[in-house]
Amino acid sequence: MRTVLERDDRDPTQAAPPDNVEIRLHDVELRFGQKIVLSGCSLDCERGKVTCVIGMSGAGKSTILRVINGLRRPYRGLVYIDGKEISGLPERELIEVRKKMGFAFQYSALFDSMTIADNVAFPLHEHTSLTRTEIGKRVSEVLASLGLEDVGDRLPSELSGGMQKRVGFARAIVNDPKILLFDEPTSGLDPIIANVITDTIRDIHSNLGATCVVVSHDLNYVYSMADTIAMLFEGTIIESGPADKIRNSPNPLVQQFLQGSVLGPIPI
Amino acid sequence: MRTAGVRPSLFPDIGARFFGYAGGLMLLLWDALRLIVTLRVKPSEVLRQAYFLGVQSWPIITLTSAFTGMVISLEAAAQAVAYGLSQLIGGSVAFGTLRELGPMLTGIVFAGRAGAAITASLGSMVVTEQVEALSSMGVSPTKVLVVPRLLACIITVPMLTVFADIVGVYGGFIVAALHAHVSSYVYWQSVQSLAGMSDFIAGLIKAAVFGAVVALVGCYEGLRAKGGAEGVGSVTTQAVVTSIILIFALNFAMSLVLFK
């Protein structure tokens, strides 16, 4: 068995992405113990565009976001963020990469001992030299932009699921990141709130111009916000492109997933 | 989900697990010390943790220490009076309390109350992705979660031990006076002649080490929680058990070194 120390040491410059690609995963393999989660996974996310990753539950979609953020190190392969290969970076240098990213978690991951305002202010306290007043002002602006004017003093447990998601978004965007990662933003929400969340992501994207990667299996919402859709199956991207290309894909795996059919090559 | 073609080991390597655990604890300690030395510490969070972990443990530690001092006095008094050695009761209670029982009982009760709270709190944060959220922002979980708790425990356990010492020795006095009719003068004279400041200081050094052990083990176990509520419960139990075993072992080792 190869160990992490025996990582692939191929020349990273050979797979370096062009300027218009902000995020590139090149032939990434990732394991949890003996489980292979990603295998030969390659994905390009264009600068300033919304890329949606779709796929079955357990296909490794959320893991892709964690690889992009540096929370998981690939066993093999290369990960480029803004032209820099990060898979071999020491933790200290990864921190600098992560500061440029916002991550909105599936279950919001709000700090339950802090108020909403403190949650949103947290990245600013940690990474900026802004005064308490300036931070308070920025937090109020961000919360207001997401329709959360009056919740600053409340605790996360006092908010609905949809509001918690939006607070998670507020925390992710508060320091104007260049890259935004959304993990299952509409899961577990009713259709109206899911629409609100989708509109919020679109607004955030148009206001910040950030590169967004959204992981989801809600196809209606994916079609409405994605510039590029990539389908993940058994740890590999099997199809990617604009929505029309995905809709008309001849790949039977893609077609079965889009149609939600029980019959087909995808093992149930 | 596919799996890599690796043959599973037939026998778990206990040695590797032991050294893996010890190594993990040492790495966490090193990471925390590095942050403390470079002054990346939030005093307000240390105080908040000291209040939550230390001050709120005070009543239970006071109670257990009082009853322990009283029971030592009860046992010692009956024997001492029978052999005409009542002038030794106070000294024996103080000697045992300051050197051994004060710090050790405080450490054990603290492990049960504060250690469990640390592990459960961090474990819940892990399984609800809050710790991952910290890392995703480029914030070290050691800095935000471990360092304040470690410092709070190192500061508060010796303070709690001072209370435990006072209450234990005074509890012993009450029983000696009421049960064996030992006079106040004889009791306190005995305390002064048999127990010294060096015993008290050595007990506080032990207490600080126990505080560090409870915090480190609690944080380490909490941060490696997996699954949901069951996983958090499992690491919480493990943290308390490991802390108590380490407290007993380290108490013996420190007694060897400090009271040579």
Short mmCIF file of C-alpha atoms in Angstrom, two decimals:
data_model
loop_
_atom_site.label_atom_id
_atom_site.label_comp_id
_atom_site.label_asym_id
_atom_site.label_seq_id
_atom_site.Cartn_x
_atom_site.Cartn_y
_atom_site.Cartn_z
CA MET A 1 0.00 0.00 0.00
CA ARG A 2 1.32 3.43 -0.89
CA THR A 3 1.43 5.95 1.90
CA VAL A 4 0.74 9.66 1.76
CA LEU A 5 4.51 10.20 1.78
CA GLU A 6 4.65 8.39 -1.54
CA ARG A 7 2.36 10.94 -3.15
CA ASP A 8 2.42 11.42 -6.86
CA ASP A 9 5.37 13.68 -7.59
CA ARG A 10 4.77 14.41 -11.23
CA ASP A 11 5.76 17.86 -12.48
CA PRO A 12 2.97 20.21 -11.37
CA THR A 13 3.70 22.69 -14.15
CA GLN A 14 2.51 20.19 -16.76
CA ALA A 15 -1.07 20.30 -15.45
CA ALA A 16 -1.11 24.01 -14.58
CA PRO A 17 -4.40 25.62 -15.65
CA PRO A 18 -4.81 28.58 -18.04
CA ASP A 19 -5.58 32.03 -16.58
CA ASN A 20 -9.34 31.75 -16.99
CA VAL A 21 -9.45 28.64 -14.78
CA GLU A 22 -9.42 29.55 -11.08
CA ILE A 23 -9.75 26.02 -9.70
CA ARG A 24 -8.36 22.87 -11.26
CA LEU A 25 -8.43 19.35 -9.89
CA HIS A 26 -6.14 17.14 -11.96
CA ASP A 27 -6.41 13.36 -11.71
CA VAL A 28 -7.18 13.53 -7.98
CA GLU A 29 -7.42 10.36 -5.94
CA LEU A 30 -8.56 10.48 -2.32
CA ARG A 31 -9.09 7.69 0.17
CA PHE A 32 -10.60 7.42 3.60
CA GLY A 33 -8.72 4.47 5.01
CA GLN A 34 -9.20 1.82 2.36
CA LYS A 35 -12.25 3.46 0.79
CA ILE A 36 -11.53 5.20 -2.49
CA VAL A 37 -13.69 8.34 -2.50
CA LEU A 38 -12.26 10.18 -5.50
CA SER A 39 -10.43 8.45 -8.31
CA GLY A 40 -8.99 10.11 -11.40
CA CYS A 41 -11.14 13.13 -10.64
CA SER A 42 -10.45 16.13 -12.86
CA LEU A 43 -12.46 19.35 -12.79
CA ASP A 44 -11.95 22.90 -14.05
CA CYS A 45 -13.87 25.83 -12.55
CA GLU A 46 -13.68 29.01 -14.58
CA ARG A 47 -12.87 32.30 -12.92
CA GLY A 48 -15.99 34.26 -11.95
CA LYS A 49 -18.37 31.50 -13.05
CA VAL A 50 -20.72 29.18 -11.17
CA THR A 51 -19.81 25.51 -11.42
CA CYS A 52 -22.31 23.02 -10.04
CA VAL A 53 -21.25 19.50 -9.16
CA ILE A 54 -24.09 17.00 -9.30
CA GLY A 55 -24.19 13.32 -8.51
CA MET A 56 -25.68 10.61 -6.34
CA SER A 57 -25.53 10.78 -2.57
CA GLY A 58 -22.18 9.45 -1.41
CA ALA A 59 -20.53 10.02 -4.81
CA GLY A 60 -17.91 12.32 -3.24
CA LYS A 61 -19.41 15.72 -4.10
CA SER A 62 -18.83 17.30 -0.69
CA THR A 63 -15.35 15.80 -0.62
CA ILE A 64 -14.49 17.77 -3.76
CA LEU A 65 -15.23 21.01 -1.90
CA ARG A 66 -13.02 19.88 0.97
CA VAL A 67 -10.20 19.08 -1.45
CA ILE A 68 -10.53 22.54 -3.00
CA ASN A 69 -10.42 24.13 0.47
CA GLY A 70 -7.43 22.03 1.50
CA LEU A 71 -9.36 20.30 4.29
CA ARG A 72 -8.61 16.97 2.60
CA ARG A 73 -5.30 16.23 0.98
CA PRO A 74 -5.41 14.02 -2.10
CA TYR A 75 -3.56 10.75 -2.04
CA ARG A 76 -2.59 11.40 -5.64
CA GLY A 77 -3.12 14.18 -8.18
CA LEU A 78 -2.86 17.97 -8.21
CA VAL A 79 -5.08 20.79 -6.97
CA TYR A 80 -4.62 24.30 -8.33
CA ILE A 81 -6.17 27.35 -6.75
CA ASP A 82 -5.59 30.61 -8.60
CA GLY A 83 -2.63 29.08 -10.42
CA LYS A 84 -0.98 27.69 -7.27
CA GLU A 85 -0.68 23.98 -6.59
CA ILE A 86 -1.92 23.46 -3.02
CA SER A 87 -2.07 19.73 -2.41
CA GLY A 88 1.45 19.62 -0.97
CA LEU A 89 1.41 22.95 0.86
CA PRO A 90 2.16 22.98 4.59
CA GLU A 91 -0.75 23.90 6.86
CA ARG A 92 0.61 27.41 7.48
CA GLU A 93 0.57 28.25 3.76
CA LEU A 94 -2.82 26.62 3.30
CA ILE A 95 -4.23 29.13 5.77
CA GLU A 96 -3.40 31.92 3.32
CA VAL A 97 -5.22 30.02 0.54
CA ARG A 98 -8.26 29.44 2.76
CA LYS A 99 -8.50 33.14 3.62
CA LYS A 100 -9.45 33.74 -0.03
CA MET A 101 -12.33 31.27 0.20
CA GLY A 102 -15.75 31.22 1.78
CA PHE A 103 -17.30 27.88 2.64
CA ALA A 104 -21.05 27.51 3.27
CA PHE A 105 -21.61 24.12 4.87
CA GLN A 106 -24.53 21.78 4.28
CA TYR A 107 -25.80 22.12 7.85
CA SER A 108 -24.53 25.71 8.16
CA ALA A 109 -21.94 24.77 10.84
CA LEU A 110 -22.68 27.94 12.79
CA PHE A 111 -20.90 28.24 16.14
CA ASP A 112 -23.77 27.45 18.47
CA SER A 113 -22.29 29.25 21.48
CA MET A 114 -22.08 32.57 19.59
CA THR A 115 -24.76 34.98 18.47
CA ILE A 116 -25.47 35.39 14.76
CA ALA A 117 -23.55 38.68 14.66
CA ASP A 118 -20.54 37.08 16.37
CA ASN A 119 -20.67 34.16 13.93
CA VAL A 120 -20.58 36.48 10.94
CA ALA A 121 -17.93 38.70 12.53
CA PHE A 122 -15.67 35.77 13.37
CA PRO A 123 -13.55 35.71 10.14
CA LEU A 124 -13.09 39.48 10.37
CA HIS A 125 -11.89 39.29 13.99
CA GLU A 126 -9.45 36.55 13.04
CA HIS A 127 -8.06 37.85 9.78
CA THR A 128 -8.39 41.62 9.65
CA SER A 129 -7.26 44.57 11.72
CA LEU A 130 -10.65 46.28 11.53
CA THR A 131 -11.91 47.95 14.69
CA ARG A 132 -14.88 46.55 16.58
CA THR A 133 -17.07 49.36 15.19
CA GLU A 134 -15.99 48.72 11.62
CA ILE A 135 -16.62 45.00 12.02
CA GLY A 136 -20.06 45.69 13.49
CA LYS A 137 -20.90 47.91 10.53
CA ARG A 138 -19.71 45.34 7.99
CA VAL A 139 -21.65 42.55 9.72
CA SER A 140 -24.83 44.65 9.70
CA GLU A 141 -24.36 45.37 5.97
CA VAL A 142 -23.88 41.73 5.09
CA LEU A 143 -26.79 40.53 7.23
CA ALA A 144 -29.03 43.22 5.71
CA SER A 145 -28.00 42.23 2.17
CA LEU A 146 -29.28 38.73 2.90
CA GLY A 147 -32.52 39.88 4.53
CA LEU A 148 -31.36 39.12 8.06
CA GLU A 149 -31.52 42.60 9.60
CA ASP A 150 -32.99 41.73 12.98
CA VAL A 151 -31.32 38.48 13.92
CA GLY A 152 -27.85 39.65 14.98
CA ASP A 153 -28.46 39.16 18.70
CA ARG A 154 -30.08 35.76 18.39
CA LEU A 155 -28.45 32.35 18.73
CA PRO A 156 -28.30 29.94 15.75
CA SER A 157 -30.70 27.53 17.50
CA GLU A 158 -33.37 30.26 17.47
CA LEU A 159 -33.43 30.46 13.64
CA SER A 160 -35.14 28.33 11.01
CA GLY A 161 -33.09 26.08 8.69
CA GLY A 162 -33.36 28.52 5.78
CA MET A 163 -32.24 31.45 7.93
CA GLN A 164 -29.33 29.42 9.29
CA LYS A 165 -28.27 28.69 5.70
CA ARG A 166 -28.31 32.40 4.91
CA VAL A 167 -26.30 33.18 8.05
CA GLY A 168 -23.80 30.56 6.86
CA PHE A 169 -23.66 32.40 3.53
CA ALA A 170 -23.19 35.71 5.36
CA ARG A 171 -20.23 34.28 7.29
CA ALA A 172 -18.78 32.90 4.05
CA ILE A 173 -18.96 36.20 2.16
CA VAL A 174 -18.21 38.68 4.93
CA ASN A 175 -14.54 39.12 3.95
CA ASP A 176 -15.18 39.28 0.19
CA PRO A 177 -13.63 35.96 -0.84
CA LYS A 178 -12.53 35.25 -4.40
CA ILE A 179 -13.88 31.70 -4.21
CA LEU A 180 -17.16 30.54 -2.69
CA LEU A 181 -17.98 26.93 -1.94
CA PHE A 182 -21.58 25.90 -1.28
CA ASP A 183 -22.30 22.42 0.04
CA GLU A 184 -25.88 21.28 -0.69
CA PRO A 185 -27.35 24.77 -0.19
CA THR A 186 -30.96 23.74 -0.87
CA SER A 187 -31.09 20.36 0.83
CA GLY A 188 -33.71 19.90 3.51
CA LEU A 189 -35.55 23.13 2.63
CA ASP A 190 -39.07 23.62 1.33
CA PRO A 191 -39.34 24.73 -2.34
CA ILE A 192 -40.02 28.38 -1.52
CA ILE A 193 -37.05 28.75 0.81
CA ALA A 194 -34.92 26.71 -1.61
CA ASN A 195 -35.80 29.29 -4.30
CA VAL A 196 -34.87 32.10 -1.93
CA ILE A 197 -31.52 30.39 -1.28
CA THR A 198 -30.89 29.92 -5.02
CA ASP A 199 -31.67 33.60 -5.67
CA THR A 200 -29.34 34.49 -2.80
CA ILE A 201 -26.49 32.52 -4.36
CA ARG A 202 -27.13 34.22 -7.72
CA ASP A 203 -27.15 37.65 -6.04
CA ILE A 204 -23.97 36.90 -4.11
CA HIS A 205 -22.29 35.75 -7.30
CA SER A 206 -23.32 38.80 -9.30
CA ASN A 207 -22.37 41.20 -6.49
CA LEU A 208 -18.99 39.65 -5.62
CA GLY A 209 -18.04 38.23 -9.02
CA ALA A 210 -16.51 35.32 -7.14
CA THR A 211 -15.86 31.89 -8.55
CA CYS A 212 -18.58 29.67 -7.08
CA VAL A 213 -18.62 25.92 -6.74
CA VAL A 214 -21.99 24.53 -5.72
CA VAL A 215 -22.54 20.92 -4.79
CA SER A 216 -26.15 19.82 -5.12
CA HIS A 217 -28.45 17.14 -6.40
CA ASP A 218 -31.47 19.43 -6.79
CA LEU A 219 -31.42 19.66 -10.59
CA ASN A 220 -33.97 22.48 -10.97
CA TYR A 221 -31.89 24.80 -8.82
CA VAL A 222 -28.67 23.67 -10.48
CA TYR A 223 -30.02 24.50 -13.97
CA SER A 224 -31.09 27.93 -12.79
CA MET A 225 -27.73 29.01 -11.43
CA ALA A 226 -24.95 27.02 -13.12
CA ASP A 227 -22.65 28.24 -15.87
CA THR A 228 -21.08 24.80 -15.90
CA ILE A 229 -22.41 21.51 -14.58
CA ALA A 230 -20.14 18.59 -13.75
CA MET A 231 -21.49 15.16 -12.95
CA LEU A 232 -19.62 13.00 -10.47
CA PHE A 233 -20.04 9.25 -10.49
CA GLU A 234 -18.09 6.89 -8.25
CA GLY A 235 -15.44 9.52 -7.53
CA THR A 236 -14.87 10.56 -11.15
CA ILE A 237 -16.24 13.48 -13.19
CA ILE A 238 -17.92 11.69 -16.08
CA GLU A 239 -19.42 14.70 -17.88
CA SER A 240 -19.08 18.45 -17.64
CA GLY A 241 -20.21 21.48 -19.59
CA PRO A 242 -23.07 23.97 -19.89
CA ALA A 243 -26.57 22.88 -18.89
CA ASP A 244 -27.61 22.05 -22.47
CA LYS A 245 -24.61 19.80 -22.99
CA ILE A 246 -25.45 17.90 -19.80
CA ARG A 247 -29.15 17.64 -20.71
CA ASN A 248 -28.27 16.20 -24.12
CA SER A 249 -25.43 14.00 -22.96
CA PRO A 250 -25.35 10.58 -24.62
CA ASN A 251 -23.86 9.09 -21.46
CA PRO A 252 -26.45 6.66 -20.04
CA LEU A 253 -25.24 7.32 -16.47
CA VAL A 254 -25.96 11.04 -16.88
CA GLN A 255 -29.32 10.43 -18.51
CA GLN A 256 -30.41 8.00 -15.80
CA PHE A 257 -29.45 10.50 -13.08
CA LEU A 258 -31.20 13.43 -14.82
CA GLN A 259 -34.36 11.40 -15.34
CA GLY A 260 -34.25 9.94 -11.84
CA SER A 261 -34.90 6.54 -13.33
CA VAL A 262 -34.51 3.36 -11.29
CA LEU A 263 -33.64 1.44 -14.45
CA GLY A 264 -30.21 1.95 -15.97
CA PRO A 265 -26.50 1.40 -15.44
CA ILE A 266 -26.31 3.17 -12.05
CA PRO A 267 -26.43 0.50 -9.35
CA ILE A 268 -29.14 1.28 -6.78
CA MET B 1 -17.87 2.87 -2.92
CA ARG B 2 -14.80 0.97 -4.01
CA THR B 3 -12.04 -0.09 -1.68
CA ALA B 4 -8.31 -0.28 -2.16
CA GLY B 5 -6.91 -3.76 -2.44
CA VAL B 6 -5.16 -3.93 0.88
CA ARG B 7 -5.24 -6.99 3.10
CA PRO B 8 -6.55 -6.06 6.55
CA SER B 9 -4.32 -6.75 9.51
CA LEU B 10 -5.46 -9.80 11.46
CA PHE B 11 -4.31 -8.48 14.83
CA PRO B 12 -4.69 -4.89 15.96
CA ASP B 13 -1.31 -3.48 16.81
CA ILE B 14 -1.78 -2.34 20.39
CA GLY B 15 1.70 -0.83 20.55
CA ALA B 16 1.08 1.25 17.45
CA ARG B 17 -2.23 2.46 18.89
CA PHE B 18 -0.60 3.38 22.19
CA PHE B 19 2.23 5.30 20.56
CA GLY B 20 -0.19 6.82 18.07
CA TYR B 21 -2.33 8.11 20.96
CA ALA B 22 0.65 9.36 22.96
CA GLY B 23 2.11 10.97 19.84
CA GLY B 24 -1.21 12.64 19.06
CA LEU B 25 -1.39 14.09 22.57
CA MET B 26 2.19 15.35 22.37
CA LEU B 27 1.60 16.96 18.97
CA LEU B 28 -1.49 18.71 20.32
CA LEU B 29 0.50 19.90 23.34
CA TRP B 30 3.31 21.12 21.11
CA ASP B 31 0.87 22.97 18.85
CA ALA B 32 -0.79 24.59 21.88
CA LEU B 33 2.53 25.55 23.53
CA ARG B 34 3.71 27.10 20.26
CA LEU B 35 0.61 29.28 20.18
CA ILE B 36 0.91 30.18 23.88
CA VAL B 37 4.59 31.13 23.57
CA THR B 38 3.84 33.33 20.56
CA LEU B 39 1.06 34.98 22.61
CA ARG B 40 -1.73 34.01 20.24
CA VAL B 41 -4.12 33.73 23.15
CA LYS B 42 -7.44 35.48 23.77
CA PRO B 43 -7.50 36.37 27.51
CA SER B 44 -11.28 36.91 27.48
CA GLU B 45 -11.85 33.36 26.21
CA VAL B 46 -9.43 31.95 28.83
CA LEU B 47 -11.42 33.73 31.54
CA ARG B 48 -14.72 32.49 30.13
CA GLN B 49 -13.44 28.92 30.13
CA ALA B 50 -11.94 29.34 33.61
CA TYR B 51 -15.35 30.39 34.87
CA PHE B 52 -17.20 27.59 33.11
CA LEU B 53 -14.72 24.81 33.84
CA GLY B 54 -13.22 25.95 37.12
CA VAL B 55 -15.61 28.10 39.09
CA GLN B 56 -18.57 25.89 38.31
CA SER B 57 -16.62 22.82 39.52
CA TRP B 58 -16.01 24.47 42.88
CA PRO B 59 -19.08 23.20 44.78
CA ILE B 60 -18.57 19.52 43.91
CA ILE B 61 -14.83 19.68 44.66
CA THR B 62 -15.48 21.43 47.97
CA LEU B 63 -18.00 18.78 48.99
CA THR B 64 -15.82 15.80 48.07
CA SER B 65 -12.78 17.29 49.79
CA ALA B 66 -14.70 18.09 52.97
CA PHE B 67 -15.99 14.53 53.27
CA THR B 68 -12.57 13.06 52.45
CA GLY B 69 -10.87 15.15 55.17
CA MET B 70 -13.62 14.17 57.56
CA VAL B 71 -13.31 10.44 56.87
CA ILE B 72 -9.50 10.48 57.24
CA SER B 73 -9.91 12.28 60.52
CA LEU B 74 -12.60 9.83 61.62
CA GLU B 75 -10.39 6.80 60.94
CA ALA B 76 -7.21 8.40 62.27
CA ALA B 77 -8.89 9.82 65.37
CA ALA B 78 -10.22 6.50 66.63
CA GLN B 79 -6.79 4.86 66.33
CA ALA B 80 -4.80 7.84 67.55
CA VAL B 81 -6.92 8.38 70.66
CA ALA B 82 -6.77 4.65 71.46
CA TYR B 83 -2.95 4.78 71.40
CA GLY B 84 -2.68 8.23 73.02
CA LEU B 85 -1.46 9.90 69.85
CA SER B 86 -4.18 12.48 69.37
CA GLN B 87 -1.54 15.14 68.76
CA LEU B 88 -0.88 13.45 65.38
CA ILE B 89 -4.43 13.64 63.99
CA GLY B 90 -4.23 17.15 62.51
CA GLY B 91 -0.80 16.52 61.02
CA SER B 92 -1.81 13.27 59.38
CA VAL B 93 -4.91 14.82 57.84
CA ALA B 94 -2.98 17.87 56.57
CA PHE B 95 0.00 15.82 55.38
CA GLY B 96 -2.16 13.45 53.34
CA THR B 97 -4.44 16.17 52.05
CA LEU B 98 -1.82 18.68 50.94
CA ARG B 99 0.49 16.16 49.31
CA GLU B 100 -1.84 13.59 47.82
CA LEU B 101 -5.56 13.70 48.37
CA GLY B 102 -6.16 17.40 47.73
CA PRO B 103 -4.62 17.58 44.27
CA MET B 104 -5.56 14.04 43.24
CA LEU B 105 -9.19 14.21 44.29
CA THR B 106 -9.50 17.64 42.72
CA GLY B 107 -7.98 16.26 39.51
CA ILE B 108 -10.28 13.25 39.44
CA VAL B 109 -13.45 15.20 40.17
CA PHE B 110 -12.34 17.84 37.68
CA ALA B 111 -11.78 15.14 35.04
CA GLY B 112 -15.29 13.83 35.64
CA ARG B 113 -16.95 17.21 35.45
CA ALA B 114 -14.82 19.58 33.35
CA GLY B 115 -12.99 16.93 31.27
CA ALA B 116 -16.28 15.41 30.20
CA ALA B 117 -17.67 18.87 29.42
CA ILE B 118 -14.62 19.71 27.27
CA THR B 119 -14.84 16.49 25.27
CA ALA B 120 -18.60 16.63 24.82
CA SER B 121 -18.45 20.26 23.72
CA LEU B 122 -15.61 19.76 21.20
CA GLY B 123 -17.04 16.43 20.05
CA SER B 124 -20.38 18.08 19.29
CA MET B 125 -18.56 20.80 17.39
CA VAL B 126 -16.73 18.18 15.33
CA VAL B 127 -19.83 16.19 14.37
CA THR B 128 -21.75 19.37 13.47
CA GLU B 129 -18.85 20.50 11.22
CA GLN B 130 -18.10 23.54 13.40
CA VAL B 131 -14.45 22.54 13.79
CA GLU B 132 -14.17 21.97 10.04
CA ALA B 133 -15.74 25.41 9.55
CA LEU B 134 -12.94 26.92 11.65
CA SER B 135 -10.29 25.19 9.55
CA SER B 136 -12.04 26.19 6.33
CA MET B 137 -11.68 29.84 7.37
CA GLY B 138 -7.96 29.40 7.95
CA VAL B 139 -8.36 29.50 11.73
CA SER B 140 -6.51 26.94 13.84
CA PRO B 141 -8.90 24.90 16.03
CA THR B 142 -6.02 24.49 18.48
CA LYS B 143 -5.80 28.26 18.89
CA VAL B 144 -9.52 28.85 19.32
CA LEU B 145 -10.57 25.68 21.17
CA VAL B 146 -7.59 24.02 22.84
CA VAL B 147 -5.37 26.86 24.09
CA PRO B 148 -8.05 28.68 26.15
CA ARG B 149 -9.19 25.42 27.77
CA LEU B 150 -5.62 24.29 28.47
CA LEU B 151 -4.70 27.58 30.15
CA ALA B 152 -8.00 27.73 32.03
CA CYS B 153 -7.45 24.23 33.44
CA ILE B 154 -3.79 24.87 34.36
CA ILE B 155 -4.87 28.01 36.25
CA THR B 156 -8.06 26.78 37.89
CA VAL B 157 -7.14 23.27 39.09
CA PRO B 158 -4.44 24.59 41.50
CA MET B 159 -6.92 27.23 42.72
CA LEU B 160 -9.53 24.54 43.30
CA THR B 161 -6.88 22.48 45.07
CA VAL B 162 -6.25 25.33 47.52
CA PHE B 163 -9.97 25.24 48.38
CA ALA B 164 -9.87 21.45 48.58
CA ASP B 165 -6.87 21.58 50.94
CA ILE B 166 -8.50 24.14 53.23
CA VAL B 167 -11.87 22.42 53.31
CA GLY B 168 -10.30 18.95 53.74
CA VAL B 169 -8.12 19.99 56.67
CA TYR B 170 -10.93 21.98 58.27
CA GLY B 171 -13.37 19.08 57.76
CA GLY B 172 -10.85 16.87 59.53
CA PHE B 173 -10.75 19.34 62.41
CA ILE B 174 -14.53 19.29 62.84
CA VAL B 175 -14.62 15.48 63.06
CA ALA B 176 -11.53 15.35 65.33
CA ALA B 177 -13.12 17.89 67.65
CA LEU B 178 -16.61 16.40 67.70
CA HIS B 179 -15.79 12.70 67.48
CA ALA B 180 -12.46 12.37 69.30
CA HIS B 181 -12.72 15.55 71.43
CA VAL B 182 -9.34 16.78 70.22
CA SER B 183 -8.84 20.42 71.15
CA SER B 184 -8.46 23.11 68.53
CA TYR B 185 -4.97 23.97 69.77
CA VAL B 186 -3.71 20.37 69.58
CA TYR B 187 -5.16 19.85 66.09
CA TRP B 188 -3.76 23.00 64.52
CA GLN B 189 -0.43 22.65 66.34
CA SER B 190 -0.18 19.17 64.82
CA VAL B 191 -1.00 20.54 61.36
CA GLN B 192 1.78 23.14 61.65
CA SER B 193 4.38 20.73 62.91
CA LEU B 194 3.83 17.92 60.38
CA ALA B 195 2.80 19.68 57.16
CA GLY B 196 4.88 22.44 55.61
CA MET B 197 4.73 24.96 52.81
CA SER B 198 6.76 22.64 50.57
CA ASP B 199 3.99 20.02 50.80
CA PHE B 200 1.42 22.63 49.85
CA ILE B 201 3.49 23.90 46.87
CA ALA B 202 4.22 20.38 45.63
CA GLY B 203 0.50 19.63 45.75
CA LEU B 204 -0.19 22.72 43.62
CA ILE B 205 2.43 21.66 41.07
CA LYS B 206 0.70 18.30 40.83
CA ALA B 207 -2.65 20.05 40.44
CA ALA B 208 -1.38 22.18 37.54
CA VAL B 209 -0.13 19.04 35.77
CA PHE B 210 -3.48 17.31 36.36
CA GLY B 211 -5.26 20.34 34.93
CA ALA B 212 -3.11 20.15 31.80
CA VAL B 213 -3.79 16.41 31.49
CA VAL B 214 -7.56 16.83 31.80
CA ALA B 215 -7.59 19.64 29.21
CA LEU B 216 -5.30 17.91 26.75
CA VAL B 217 -6.99 14.51 26.90
CA GLY B 218 -10.44 16.14 26.82
CA CYS B 219 -9.59 18.24 23.77
CA TYR B 220 -7.79 15.42 21.97
CA GLU B 221 -10.65 12.99 22.41
CA GLY B 222 -13.23 15.63 21.51
CA LEU B 223 -11.42 16.58 18.33
CA ARG B 224 -11.33 12.98 17.13
CA ALA B 225 -15.04 12.35 17.68
CA LYS B 226 -16.77 10.59 14.79
CA GLY B 227 -20.36 9.91 13.89
CA GLY B 228 -23.17 11.48 15.87
CA ALA B 229 -24.32 11.48 19.48
CA GLU B 230 -23.03 7.95 20.06
CA GLY B 231 -19.55 8.93 18.88
CA VAL B 232 -19.53 11.96 21.18
CA GLY B 233 -20.66 9.82 24.12
CA SER B 234 -17.99 7.25 23.39
CA VAL B 235 -15.09 9.75 23.27
CA THR B 236 -16.42 11.50 26.38
CA THR B 237 -16.29 8.27 28.37
CA GLN B 238 -12.86 7.52 26.93
CA ALA B 239 -11.57 10.98 27.89
CA VAL B 240 -12.68 10.67 31.51
CA VAL B 241 -11.26 7.16 31.87
CA THR B 242 -7.93 8.09 30.25
CA SER B 243 -7.62 11.28 32.32
CA ILE B 244 -8.24 9.44 35.59
CA ILE B 245 -5.72 6.71 34.76
CA LEU B 246 -3.13 9.32 33.78
CA ILE B 247 -3.80 11.30 36.97
CA PHE B 248 -3.16 8.22 39.13
CA ALA B 249 -0.01 7.30 37.18
CA LEU B 250 1.38 10.84 37.12
CA ASN B 251 0.56 11.32 40.80
CA PHE B 252 2.73 8.34 41.62
CA ALA B 253 5.54 9.53 39.34
CA MET B 254 5.44 13.07 40.72
CA SER B 255 5.35 11.84 44.31
CA LEU B 256 8.53 9.91 43.57
CA VAL B 257 10.22 12.99 42.17
CA LEU B 258 8.81 15.76 44.38
CA PHE B 259 9.01 14.01 47.77
CA LYS B 260 12.40 12.30 47.40
#
